[in-house]
Amino acid sequence: MKLIFDIFSIAFAVAAAVLWFRSARVKAPESSGIFTITGNSILYSFDPSIKNLGNTTVNEKEFFPAMSGLLYSYKKQSDLSAKAAIAAGLAALFQSISFIISLIS
């Protein structure tokens, strides 16, 4: 019985490590540009040398695809991290059960 919990613990620990590694490897789009939020408007530029966009107008044809790519990469990273946290929690649970069984035996 203890062996089964040890195996589950190892499997979920490895799954957590793989998921967190994949989460860390998620790349934001290279063309994400610079976003500045001021008041009720969002200012945007593809030029990374621009630090303050001032009153620059947003080109919607460039802004929305870049913003959706950036949000997609953040969502993907967040989803992988959440799955990794669940796997780590299950690994800890099964290891705890295994430890209790070894104390009782």
mmCIF file with all atom_site columns, C-alpha atoms in Angstrom:
data_model
loop_
_atom_site.group_PDB
_atom_site.id
_atom_site.type_symbol
_atom_site.label_atom_id
_atom_site.label_alt_id
_atom_site.label_comp_id
_atom_site.label_asym_id
_atom_site.label_entity_id
_atom_site.label_seq_id
_atom_site.pdbx_PDB_ins_code
_atom_site.Cartn_x
_atom_site.Cartn_y
_atom_site.Cartn_z
_atom_site.occupancy
_atom_site.B_iso_or_equiv
_atom_site.pdbx_formal_charge
_atom_site.auth_seq_id
_atom_site.auth_comp_id
_atom_site.auth_asym_id
_atom_site.auth_atom_id
_atom_site.pdbx_PDB_model_num
ATOM 1   C CA . MET A 1 1   ? 0.000  0.000  0.000   1.00 0.00 ? 1   MET A CA 1
ATOM 2   C CA . LYS A 1 2   ? 2.802  2.415  0.921   1.00 0.00 ? 2   LYS A CA 1
ATOM 3   C CA . LEU A 1 3   ? 4.494  1.698  -2.399  1.00 0.00 ? 3   LEU A CA 1
ATOM 4   C CA . ILE A 1 4   ? 1.408  2.870  -4.310  1.00 0.00 ? 4   ILE A CA 1
ATOM 5   C CA . PHE A 1 5   ? 1.412  6.228  -2.497  1.00 0.00 ? 5   PHE A CA 1
ATOM 6   C CA . ASP A 1 6   ? 5.164  6.581  -3.080  1.00 0.00 ? 6   ASP A CA 1
ATOM 7   C CA . ILE A 1 7   ? 4.671  5.968  -6.803  1.00 0.00 ? 7   ILE A CA 1
ATOM 8   C CA . PHE A 1 8   ? 1.847  8.540  -6.990  1.00 0.00 ? 8   PHE A CA 1
ATOM 9   C CA . SER A 1 9   ? 3.976  11.023 -5.047  1.00 0.00 ? 9   SER A CA 1
ATOM 10  C CA . ILE A 1 10  ? 6.905  10.594 -7.435  1.00 0.00 ? 10  ILE A CA 1
ATOM 11  C CA . ALA A 1 11  ? 4.672  10.809 -10.515 1.00 0.00 ? 11  ALA A CA 1
ATOM 12  C CA . PHE A 1 12  ? 2.993  14.030 -9.399  1.00 0.00 ? 12  PHE A CA 1
ATOM 13  C CA . ALA A 1 13  ? 6.298  15.583 -8.294  1.00 0.00 ? 13  ALA A CA 1
ATOM 14  C CA . VAL A 1 14  ? 7.777  14.887 -11.730 1.00 0.00 ? 14  VAL A CA 1
ATOM 15  C CA . ALA A 1 15  ? 4.605  16.224 -13.405 1.00 0.00 ? 15  ALA A CA 1
ATOM 16  C CA . ALA A 1 16  ? 4.847  19.421 -11.346 1.00 0.00 ? 16  ALA A CA 1
ATOM 17  C CA . ALA A 1 17  ? 8.493  19.898 -12.300 1.00 0.00 ? 17  ALA A CA 1
ATOM 18  C CA . VAL A 1 18  ? 7.751  19.381 -16.010 1.00 0.00 ? 18  VAL A CA 1
ATOM 19  C CA . LEU A 1 19  ? 4.755  21.741 -15.940 1.00 0.00 ? 19  LEU A CA 1
ATOM 20  C CA . TRP A 1 20  ? 6.662  24.470 -14.127 1.00 0.00 ? 20  TRP A CA 1
ATOM 21  C CA . PHE A 1 21  ? 9.557  24.094 -16.555 1.00 0.00 ? 21  PHE A CA 1
ATOM 22  C CA . ARG A 1 22  ? 7.146  24.426 -19.500 1.00 0.00 ? 22  ARG A CA 1
ATOM 23  C CA . SER A 1 23  ? 5.541  27.429 -17.803 1.00 0.00 ? 23  SER A CA 1
ATOM 24  C CA . ALA A 1 24  ? 8.930  29.098 -17.433 1.00 0.00 ? 24  ALA A CA 1
ATOM 25  C CA . ARG A 1 25  ? 9.682  28.488 -21.117 1.00 0.00 ? 25  ARG A CA 1
ATOM 26  C CA . VAL A 1 26  ? 6.557  30.292 -22.416 1.00 0.00 ? 26  VAL A CA 1
ATOM 27  C CA . LYS A 1 27  ? 7.750  33.209 -24.521 1.00 0.00 ? 27  LYS A CA 1
ATOM 28  C CA . ALA A 1 28  ? 5.959  36.498 -24.997 1.00 0.00 ? 28  ALA A CA 1
ATOM 29  C CA . PRO A 1 29  ? 5.678  37.569 -28.629 1.00 0.00 ? 29  PRO A CA 1
ATOM 30  C CA . GLU A 1 30  ? 8.743  39.510 -29.757 1.00 0.00 ? 30  GLU A CA 1
ATOM 31  C CA . SER A 1 31  ? 6.536  42.183 -31.301 1.00 0.00 ? 31  SER A CA 1
ATOM 32  C CA . SER A 1 32  ? 4.625  42.877 -28.087 1.00 0.00 ? 32  SER A CA 1
ATOM 33  C CA . GLY A 1 33  ? 5.882  46.467 -28.021 1.00 0.00 ? 33  GLY A CA 1
ATOM 34  C CA . ILE A 1 34  ? 5.487  48.954 -25.189 1.00 0.00 ? 34  ILE A CA 1
ATOM 35  C CA . PHE A 1 35  ? 2.141  49.522 -23.475 1.00 0.00 ? 35  PHE A CA 1
ATOM 36  C CA . THR A 1 36  ? 1.394  52.580 -21.369 1.00 0.00 ? 36  THR A CA 1
ATOM 37  C CA . ILE A 1 37  ? -1.921 53.004 -19.581 1.00 0.00 ? 37  ILE A CA 1
ATOM 38  C CA . THR A 1 38  ? -2.861 56.607 -18.860 1.00 0.00 ? 38  THR A CA 1
ATOM 39  C CA . GLY A 1 39  ? -6.297 57.542 -17.579 1.00 0.00 ? 39  GLY A CA 1
ATOM 40  C CA . ASN A 1 40  ? -8.872 55.956 -19.855 1.00 0.00 ? 40  ASN A CA 1
ATOM 41  C CA . SER A 1 41  ? -6.538 55.228 -22.756 1.00 0.00 ? 41  SER A CA 1
ATOM 42  C CA . ILE A 1 42  ? -3.902 52.633 -23.597 1.00 0.00 ? 42  ILE A CA 1
ATOM 43  C CA . LEU A 1 43  ? -0.908 53.869 -25.565 1.00 0.00 ? 43  LEU A CA 1
ATOM 44  C CA . TYR A 1 44  ? 1.206  51.476 -27.574 1.00 0.00 ? 44  TYR A CA 1
ATOM 45  C CA . SER A 1 45  ? 4.403  51.404 -29.641 1.00 0.00 ? 45  SER A CA 1
ATOM 46  C CA . PHE A 1 46  ? 6.432  48.684 -31.371 1.00 0.00 ? 46  PHE A CA 1
ATOM 47  C CA . ASP A 1 47  ? 9.589  50.743 -30.850 1.00 0.00 ? 47  ASP A CA 1
ATOM 48  C CA . PRO A 1 48  ? 11.287 49.494 -27.638 1.00 0.00 ? 48  PRO A CA 1
ATOM 49  C CA . SER A 1 49  ? 13.494 52.620 -27.497 1.00 0.00 ? 49  SER A CA 1
ATOM 50  C CA . ILE A 1 50  ? 10.405 54.718 -26.670 1.00 0.00 ? 50  ILE A CA 1
ATOM 51  C CA . LYS A 1 51  ? 10.019 54.824 -22.894 1.00 0.00 ? 51  LYS A CA 1
ATOM 52  C CA . ASN A 1 52  ? 7.204  57.384 -22.609 1.00 0.00 ? 52  ASN A CA 1
ATOM 53  C CA . LEU A 1 53  ? 4.575  57.404 -25.322 1.00 0.00 ? 53  LEU A CA 1
ATOM 54  C CA . GLY A 1 54  ? 3.014  60.702 -24.286 1.00 0.00 ? 54  GLY A CA 1
ATOM 55  C CA . ASN A 1 55  ? -0.089 61.323 -26.395 1.00 0.00 ? 55  ASN A CA 1
ATOM 56  C CA . THR A 1 56  ? 0.750  58.830 -29.164 1.00 0.00 ? 56  THR A CA 1
ATOM 57  C CA . THR A 1 57  ? -2.304 57.463 -30.919 1.00 0.00 ? 57  THR A CA 1
ATOM 58  C CA . VAL A 1 58  ? -2.869 53.723 -31.105 1.00 0.00 ? 58  VAL A CA 1
ATOM 59  C CA . ASN A 1 59  ? -2.802 51.961 -34.472 1.00 0.00 ? 59  ASN A CA 1
ATOM 60  C CA . GLU A 1 60  ? -5.545 49.369 -33.894 1.00 0.00 ? 60  GLU A CA 1
ATOM 61  C CA . LYS A 1 61  ? -4.298 47.104 -36.713 1.00 0.00 ? 61  LYS A CA 1
ATOM 62  C CA . GLU A 1 62  ? -0.982 46.671 -34.859 1.00 0.00 ? 62  GLU A CA 1
ATOM 63  C CA . PHE A 1 63  ? -2.180 46.967 -31.271 1.00 0.00 ? 63  PHE A CA 1
ATOM 64  C CA . PHE A 1 64  ? -4.907 44.329 -30.945 1.00 0.00 ? 64  PHE A CA 1
ATOM 65  C CA . PRO A 1 65  ? -3.052 41.373 -32.564 1.00 0.00 ? 65  PRO A CA 1
ATOM 66  C CA . ALA A 1 66  ? 0.038  42.126 -30.455 1.00 0.00 ? 66  ALA A CA 1
ATOM 67  C CA . MET A 1 67  ? -2.022 42.527 -27.297 1.00 0.00 ? 67  MET A CA 1
ATOM 68  C CA . SER A 1 68  ? -3.911 39.285 -27.902 1.00 0.00 ? 68  SER A CA 1
ATOM 69  C CA . GLY A 1 69  ? -0.615 37.421 -28.467 1.00 0.00 ? 69  GLY A CA 1
ATOM 70  C CA . LEU A 1 70  ? 0.791  38.840 -25.246 1.00 0.00 ? 70  LEU A CA 1
ATOM 71  C CA . LEU A 1 71  ? -2.335 37.954 -23.272 1.00 0.00 ? 71  LEU A CA 1
ATOM 72  C CA . TYR A 1 72  ? -2.367 34.453 -24.780 1.00 0.00 ? 72  TYR A CA 1
ATOM 73  C CA . SER A 1 73  ? 1.222  33.815 -23.648 1.00 0.00 ? 73  SER A CA 1
ATOM 74  C CA . TYR A 1 74  ? 0.424  35.048 -20.125 1.00 0.00 ? 74  TYR A CA 1
ATOM 75  C CA . LYS A 1 75  ? -2.703 32.877 -19.972 1.00 0.00 ? 75  LYS A CA 1
ATOM 76  C CA . LYS A 1 76  ? -0.773 29.826 -21.172 1.00 0.00 ? 76  LYS A CA 1
ATOM 77  C CA . GLN A 1 77  ? 1.900  30.418 -18.531 1.00 0.00 ? 77  GLN A CA 1
ATOM 78  C CA . SER A 1 78  ? -0.727 30.899 -15.828 1.00 0.00 ? 78  SER A CA 1
ATOM 79  C CA . ASP A 1 79  ? -2.594 27.715 -16.811 1.00 0.00 ? 79  ASP A CA 1
ATOM 80  C CA . LEU A 1 80  ? 0.616  25.644 -16.750 1.00 0.00 ? 80  LEU A CA 1
ATOM 81  C CA . SER A 1 81  ? 1.596  27.081 -13.361 1.00 0.00 ? 81  SER A CA 1
ATOM 82  C CA . ALA A 1 82  ? -1.844 26.282 -11.929 1.00 0.00 ? 82  ALA A CA 1
ATOM 83  C CA . LYS A 1 83  ? -1.612 22.670 -13.132 1.00 0.00 ? 83  LYS A CA 1
ATOM 84  C CA . ALA A 1 84  ? 1.905  22.411 -11.697 1.00 0.00 ? 84  ALA A CA 1
ATOM 85  C CA . ALA A 1 85  ? 0.697  23.695 -8.321  1.00 0.00 ? 85  ALA A CA 1
ATOM 86  C CA . ILE A 1 86  ? -2.077 21.093 -8.276  1.00 0.00 ? 86  ILE A CA 1
ATOM 87  C CA . ALA A 1 87  ? 0.417  18.344 -9.162  1.00 0.00 ? 87  ALA A CA 1
ATOM 88  C CA . ALA A 1 88  ? 2.785  19.523 -6.411  1.00 0.00 ? 88  ALA A CA 1
ATOM 89  C CA . GLY A 1 89  ? -0.079 19.529 -3.902  1.00 0.00 ? 89  GLY A CA 1
ATOM 90  C CA . LEU A 1 90  ? -1.063 15.987 -4.867  1.00 0.00 ? 90  LEU A CA 1
ATOM 91  C CA . ALA A 1 91  ? 2.566  14.865 -4.602  1.00 0.00 ? 91  ALA A CA 1
ATOM 92  C CA . ALA A 1 92  ? 2.755  16.318 -1.085  1.00 0.00 ? 92  ALA A CA 1
ATOM 93  C CA . LEU A 1 93  ? -0.550 14.680 -0.146  1.00 0.00 ? 93  LEU A CA 1
ATOM 94  C CA . PHE A 1 94  ? 0.514  11.229 -1.349  1.00 0.00 ? 94  PHE A CA 1
ATOM 95  C CA . GLN A 1 95  ? 3.923  11.582 0.302   1.00 0.00 ? 95  GLN A CA 1
ATOM 96  C CA . SER A 1 96  ? 2.210  12.533 3.562   1.00 0.00 ? 96  SER A CA 1
ATOM 97  C CA . ILE A 1 97  ? -0.067 9.482  3.366   1.00 0.00 ? 97  ILE A CA 1
ATOM 98  C CA . SER A 1 98  ? 2.933  7.288  2.621   1.00 0.00 ? 98  SER A CA 1
ATOM 99  C CA . PHE A 1 99  ? 4.785  8.729  5.628   1.00 0.00 ? 99  PHE A CA 1
ATOM 100 C CA . ILE A 1 100 ? 1.785  8.117  7.923   1.00 0.00 ? 100 ILE A CA 1
ATOM 101 C CA . ILE A 1 101 ? 1.528  4.520  6.692   1.00 0.00 ? 101 ILE A CA 1
ATOM 102 C CA . SER A 1 102 ? 5.227  3.993  7.456   1.00 0.00 ? 102 SER A CA 1
ATOM 103 C CA . LEU A 1 103 ? 4.708  5.367  10.988  1.00 0.00 ? 103 LEU A CA 1
ATOM 104 C CA . ILE A 1 104 ? 1.749  3.072  11.609  1.00 0.00 ? 104 ILE A CA 1
ATOM 105 C CA . SER A 1 105 ? 3.446  -0.034 10.221  1.00 0.00 ? 105 SER A CA 1
#
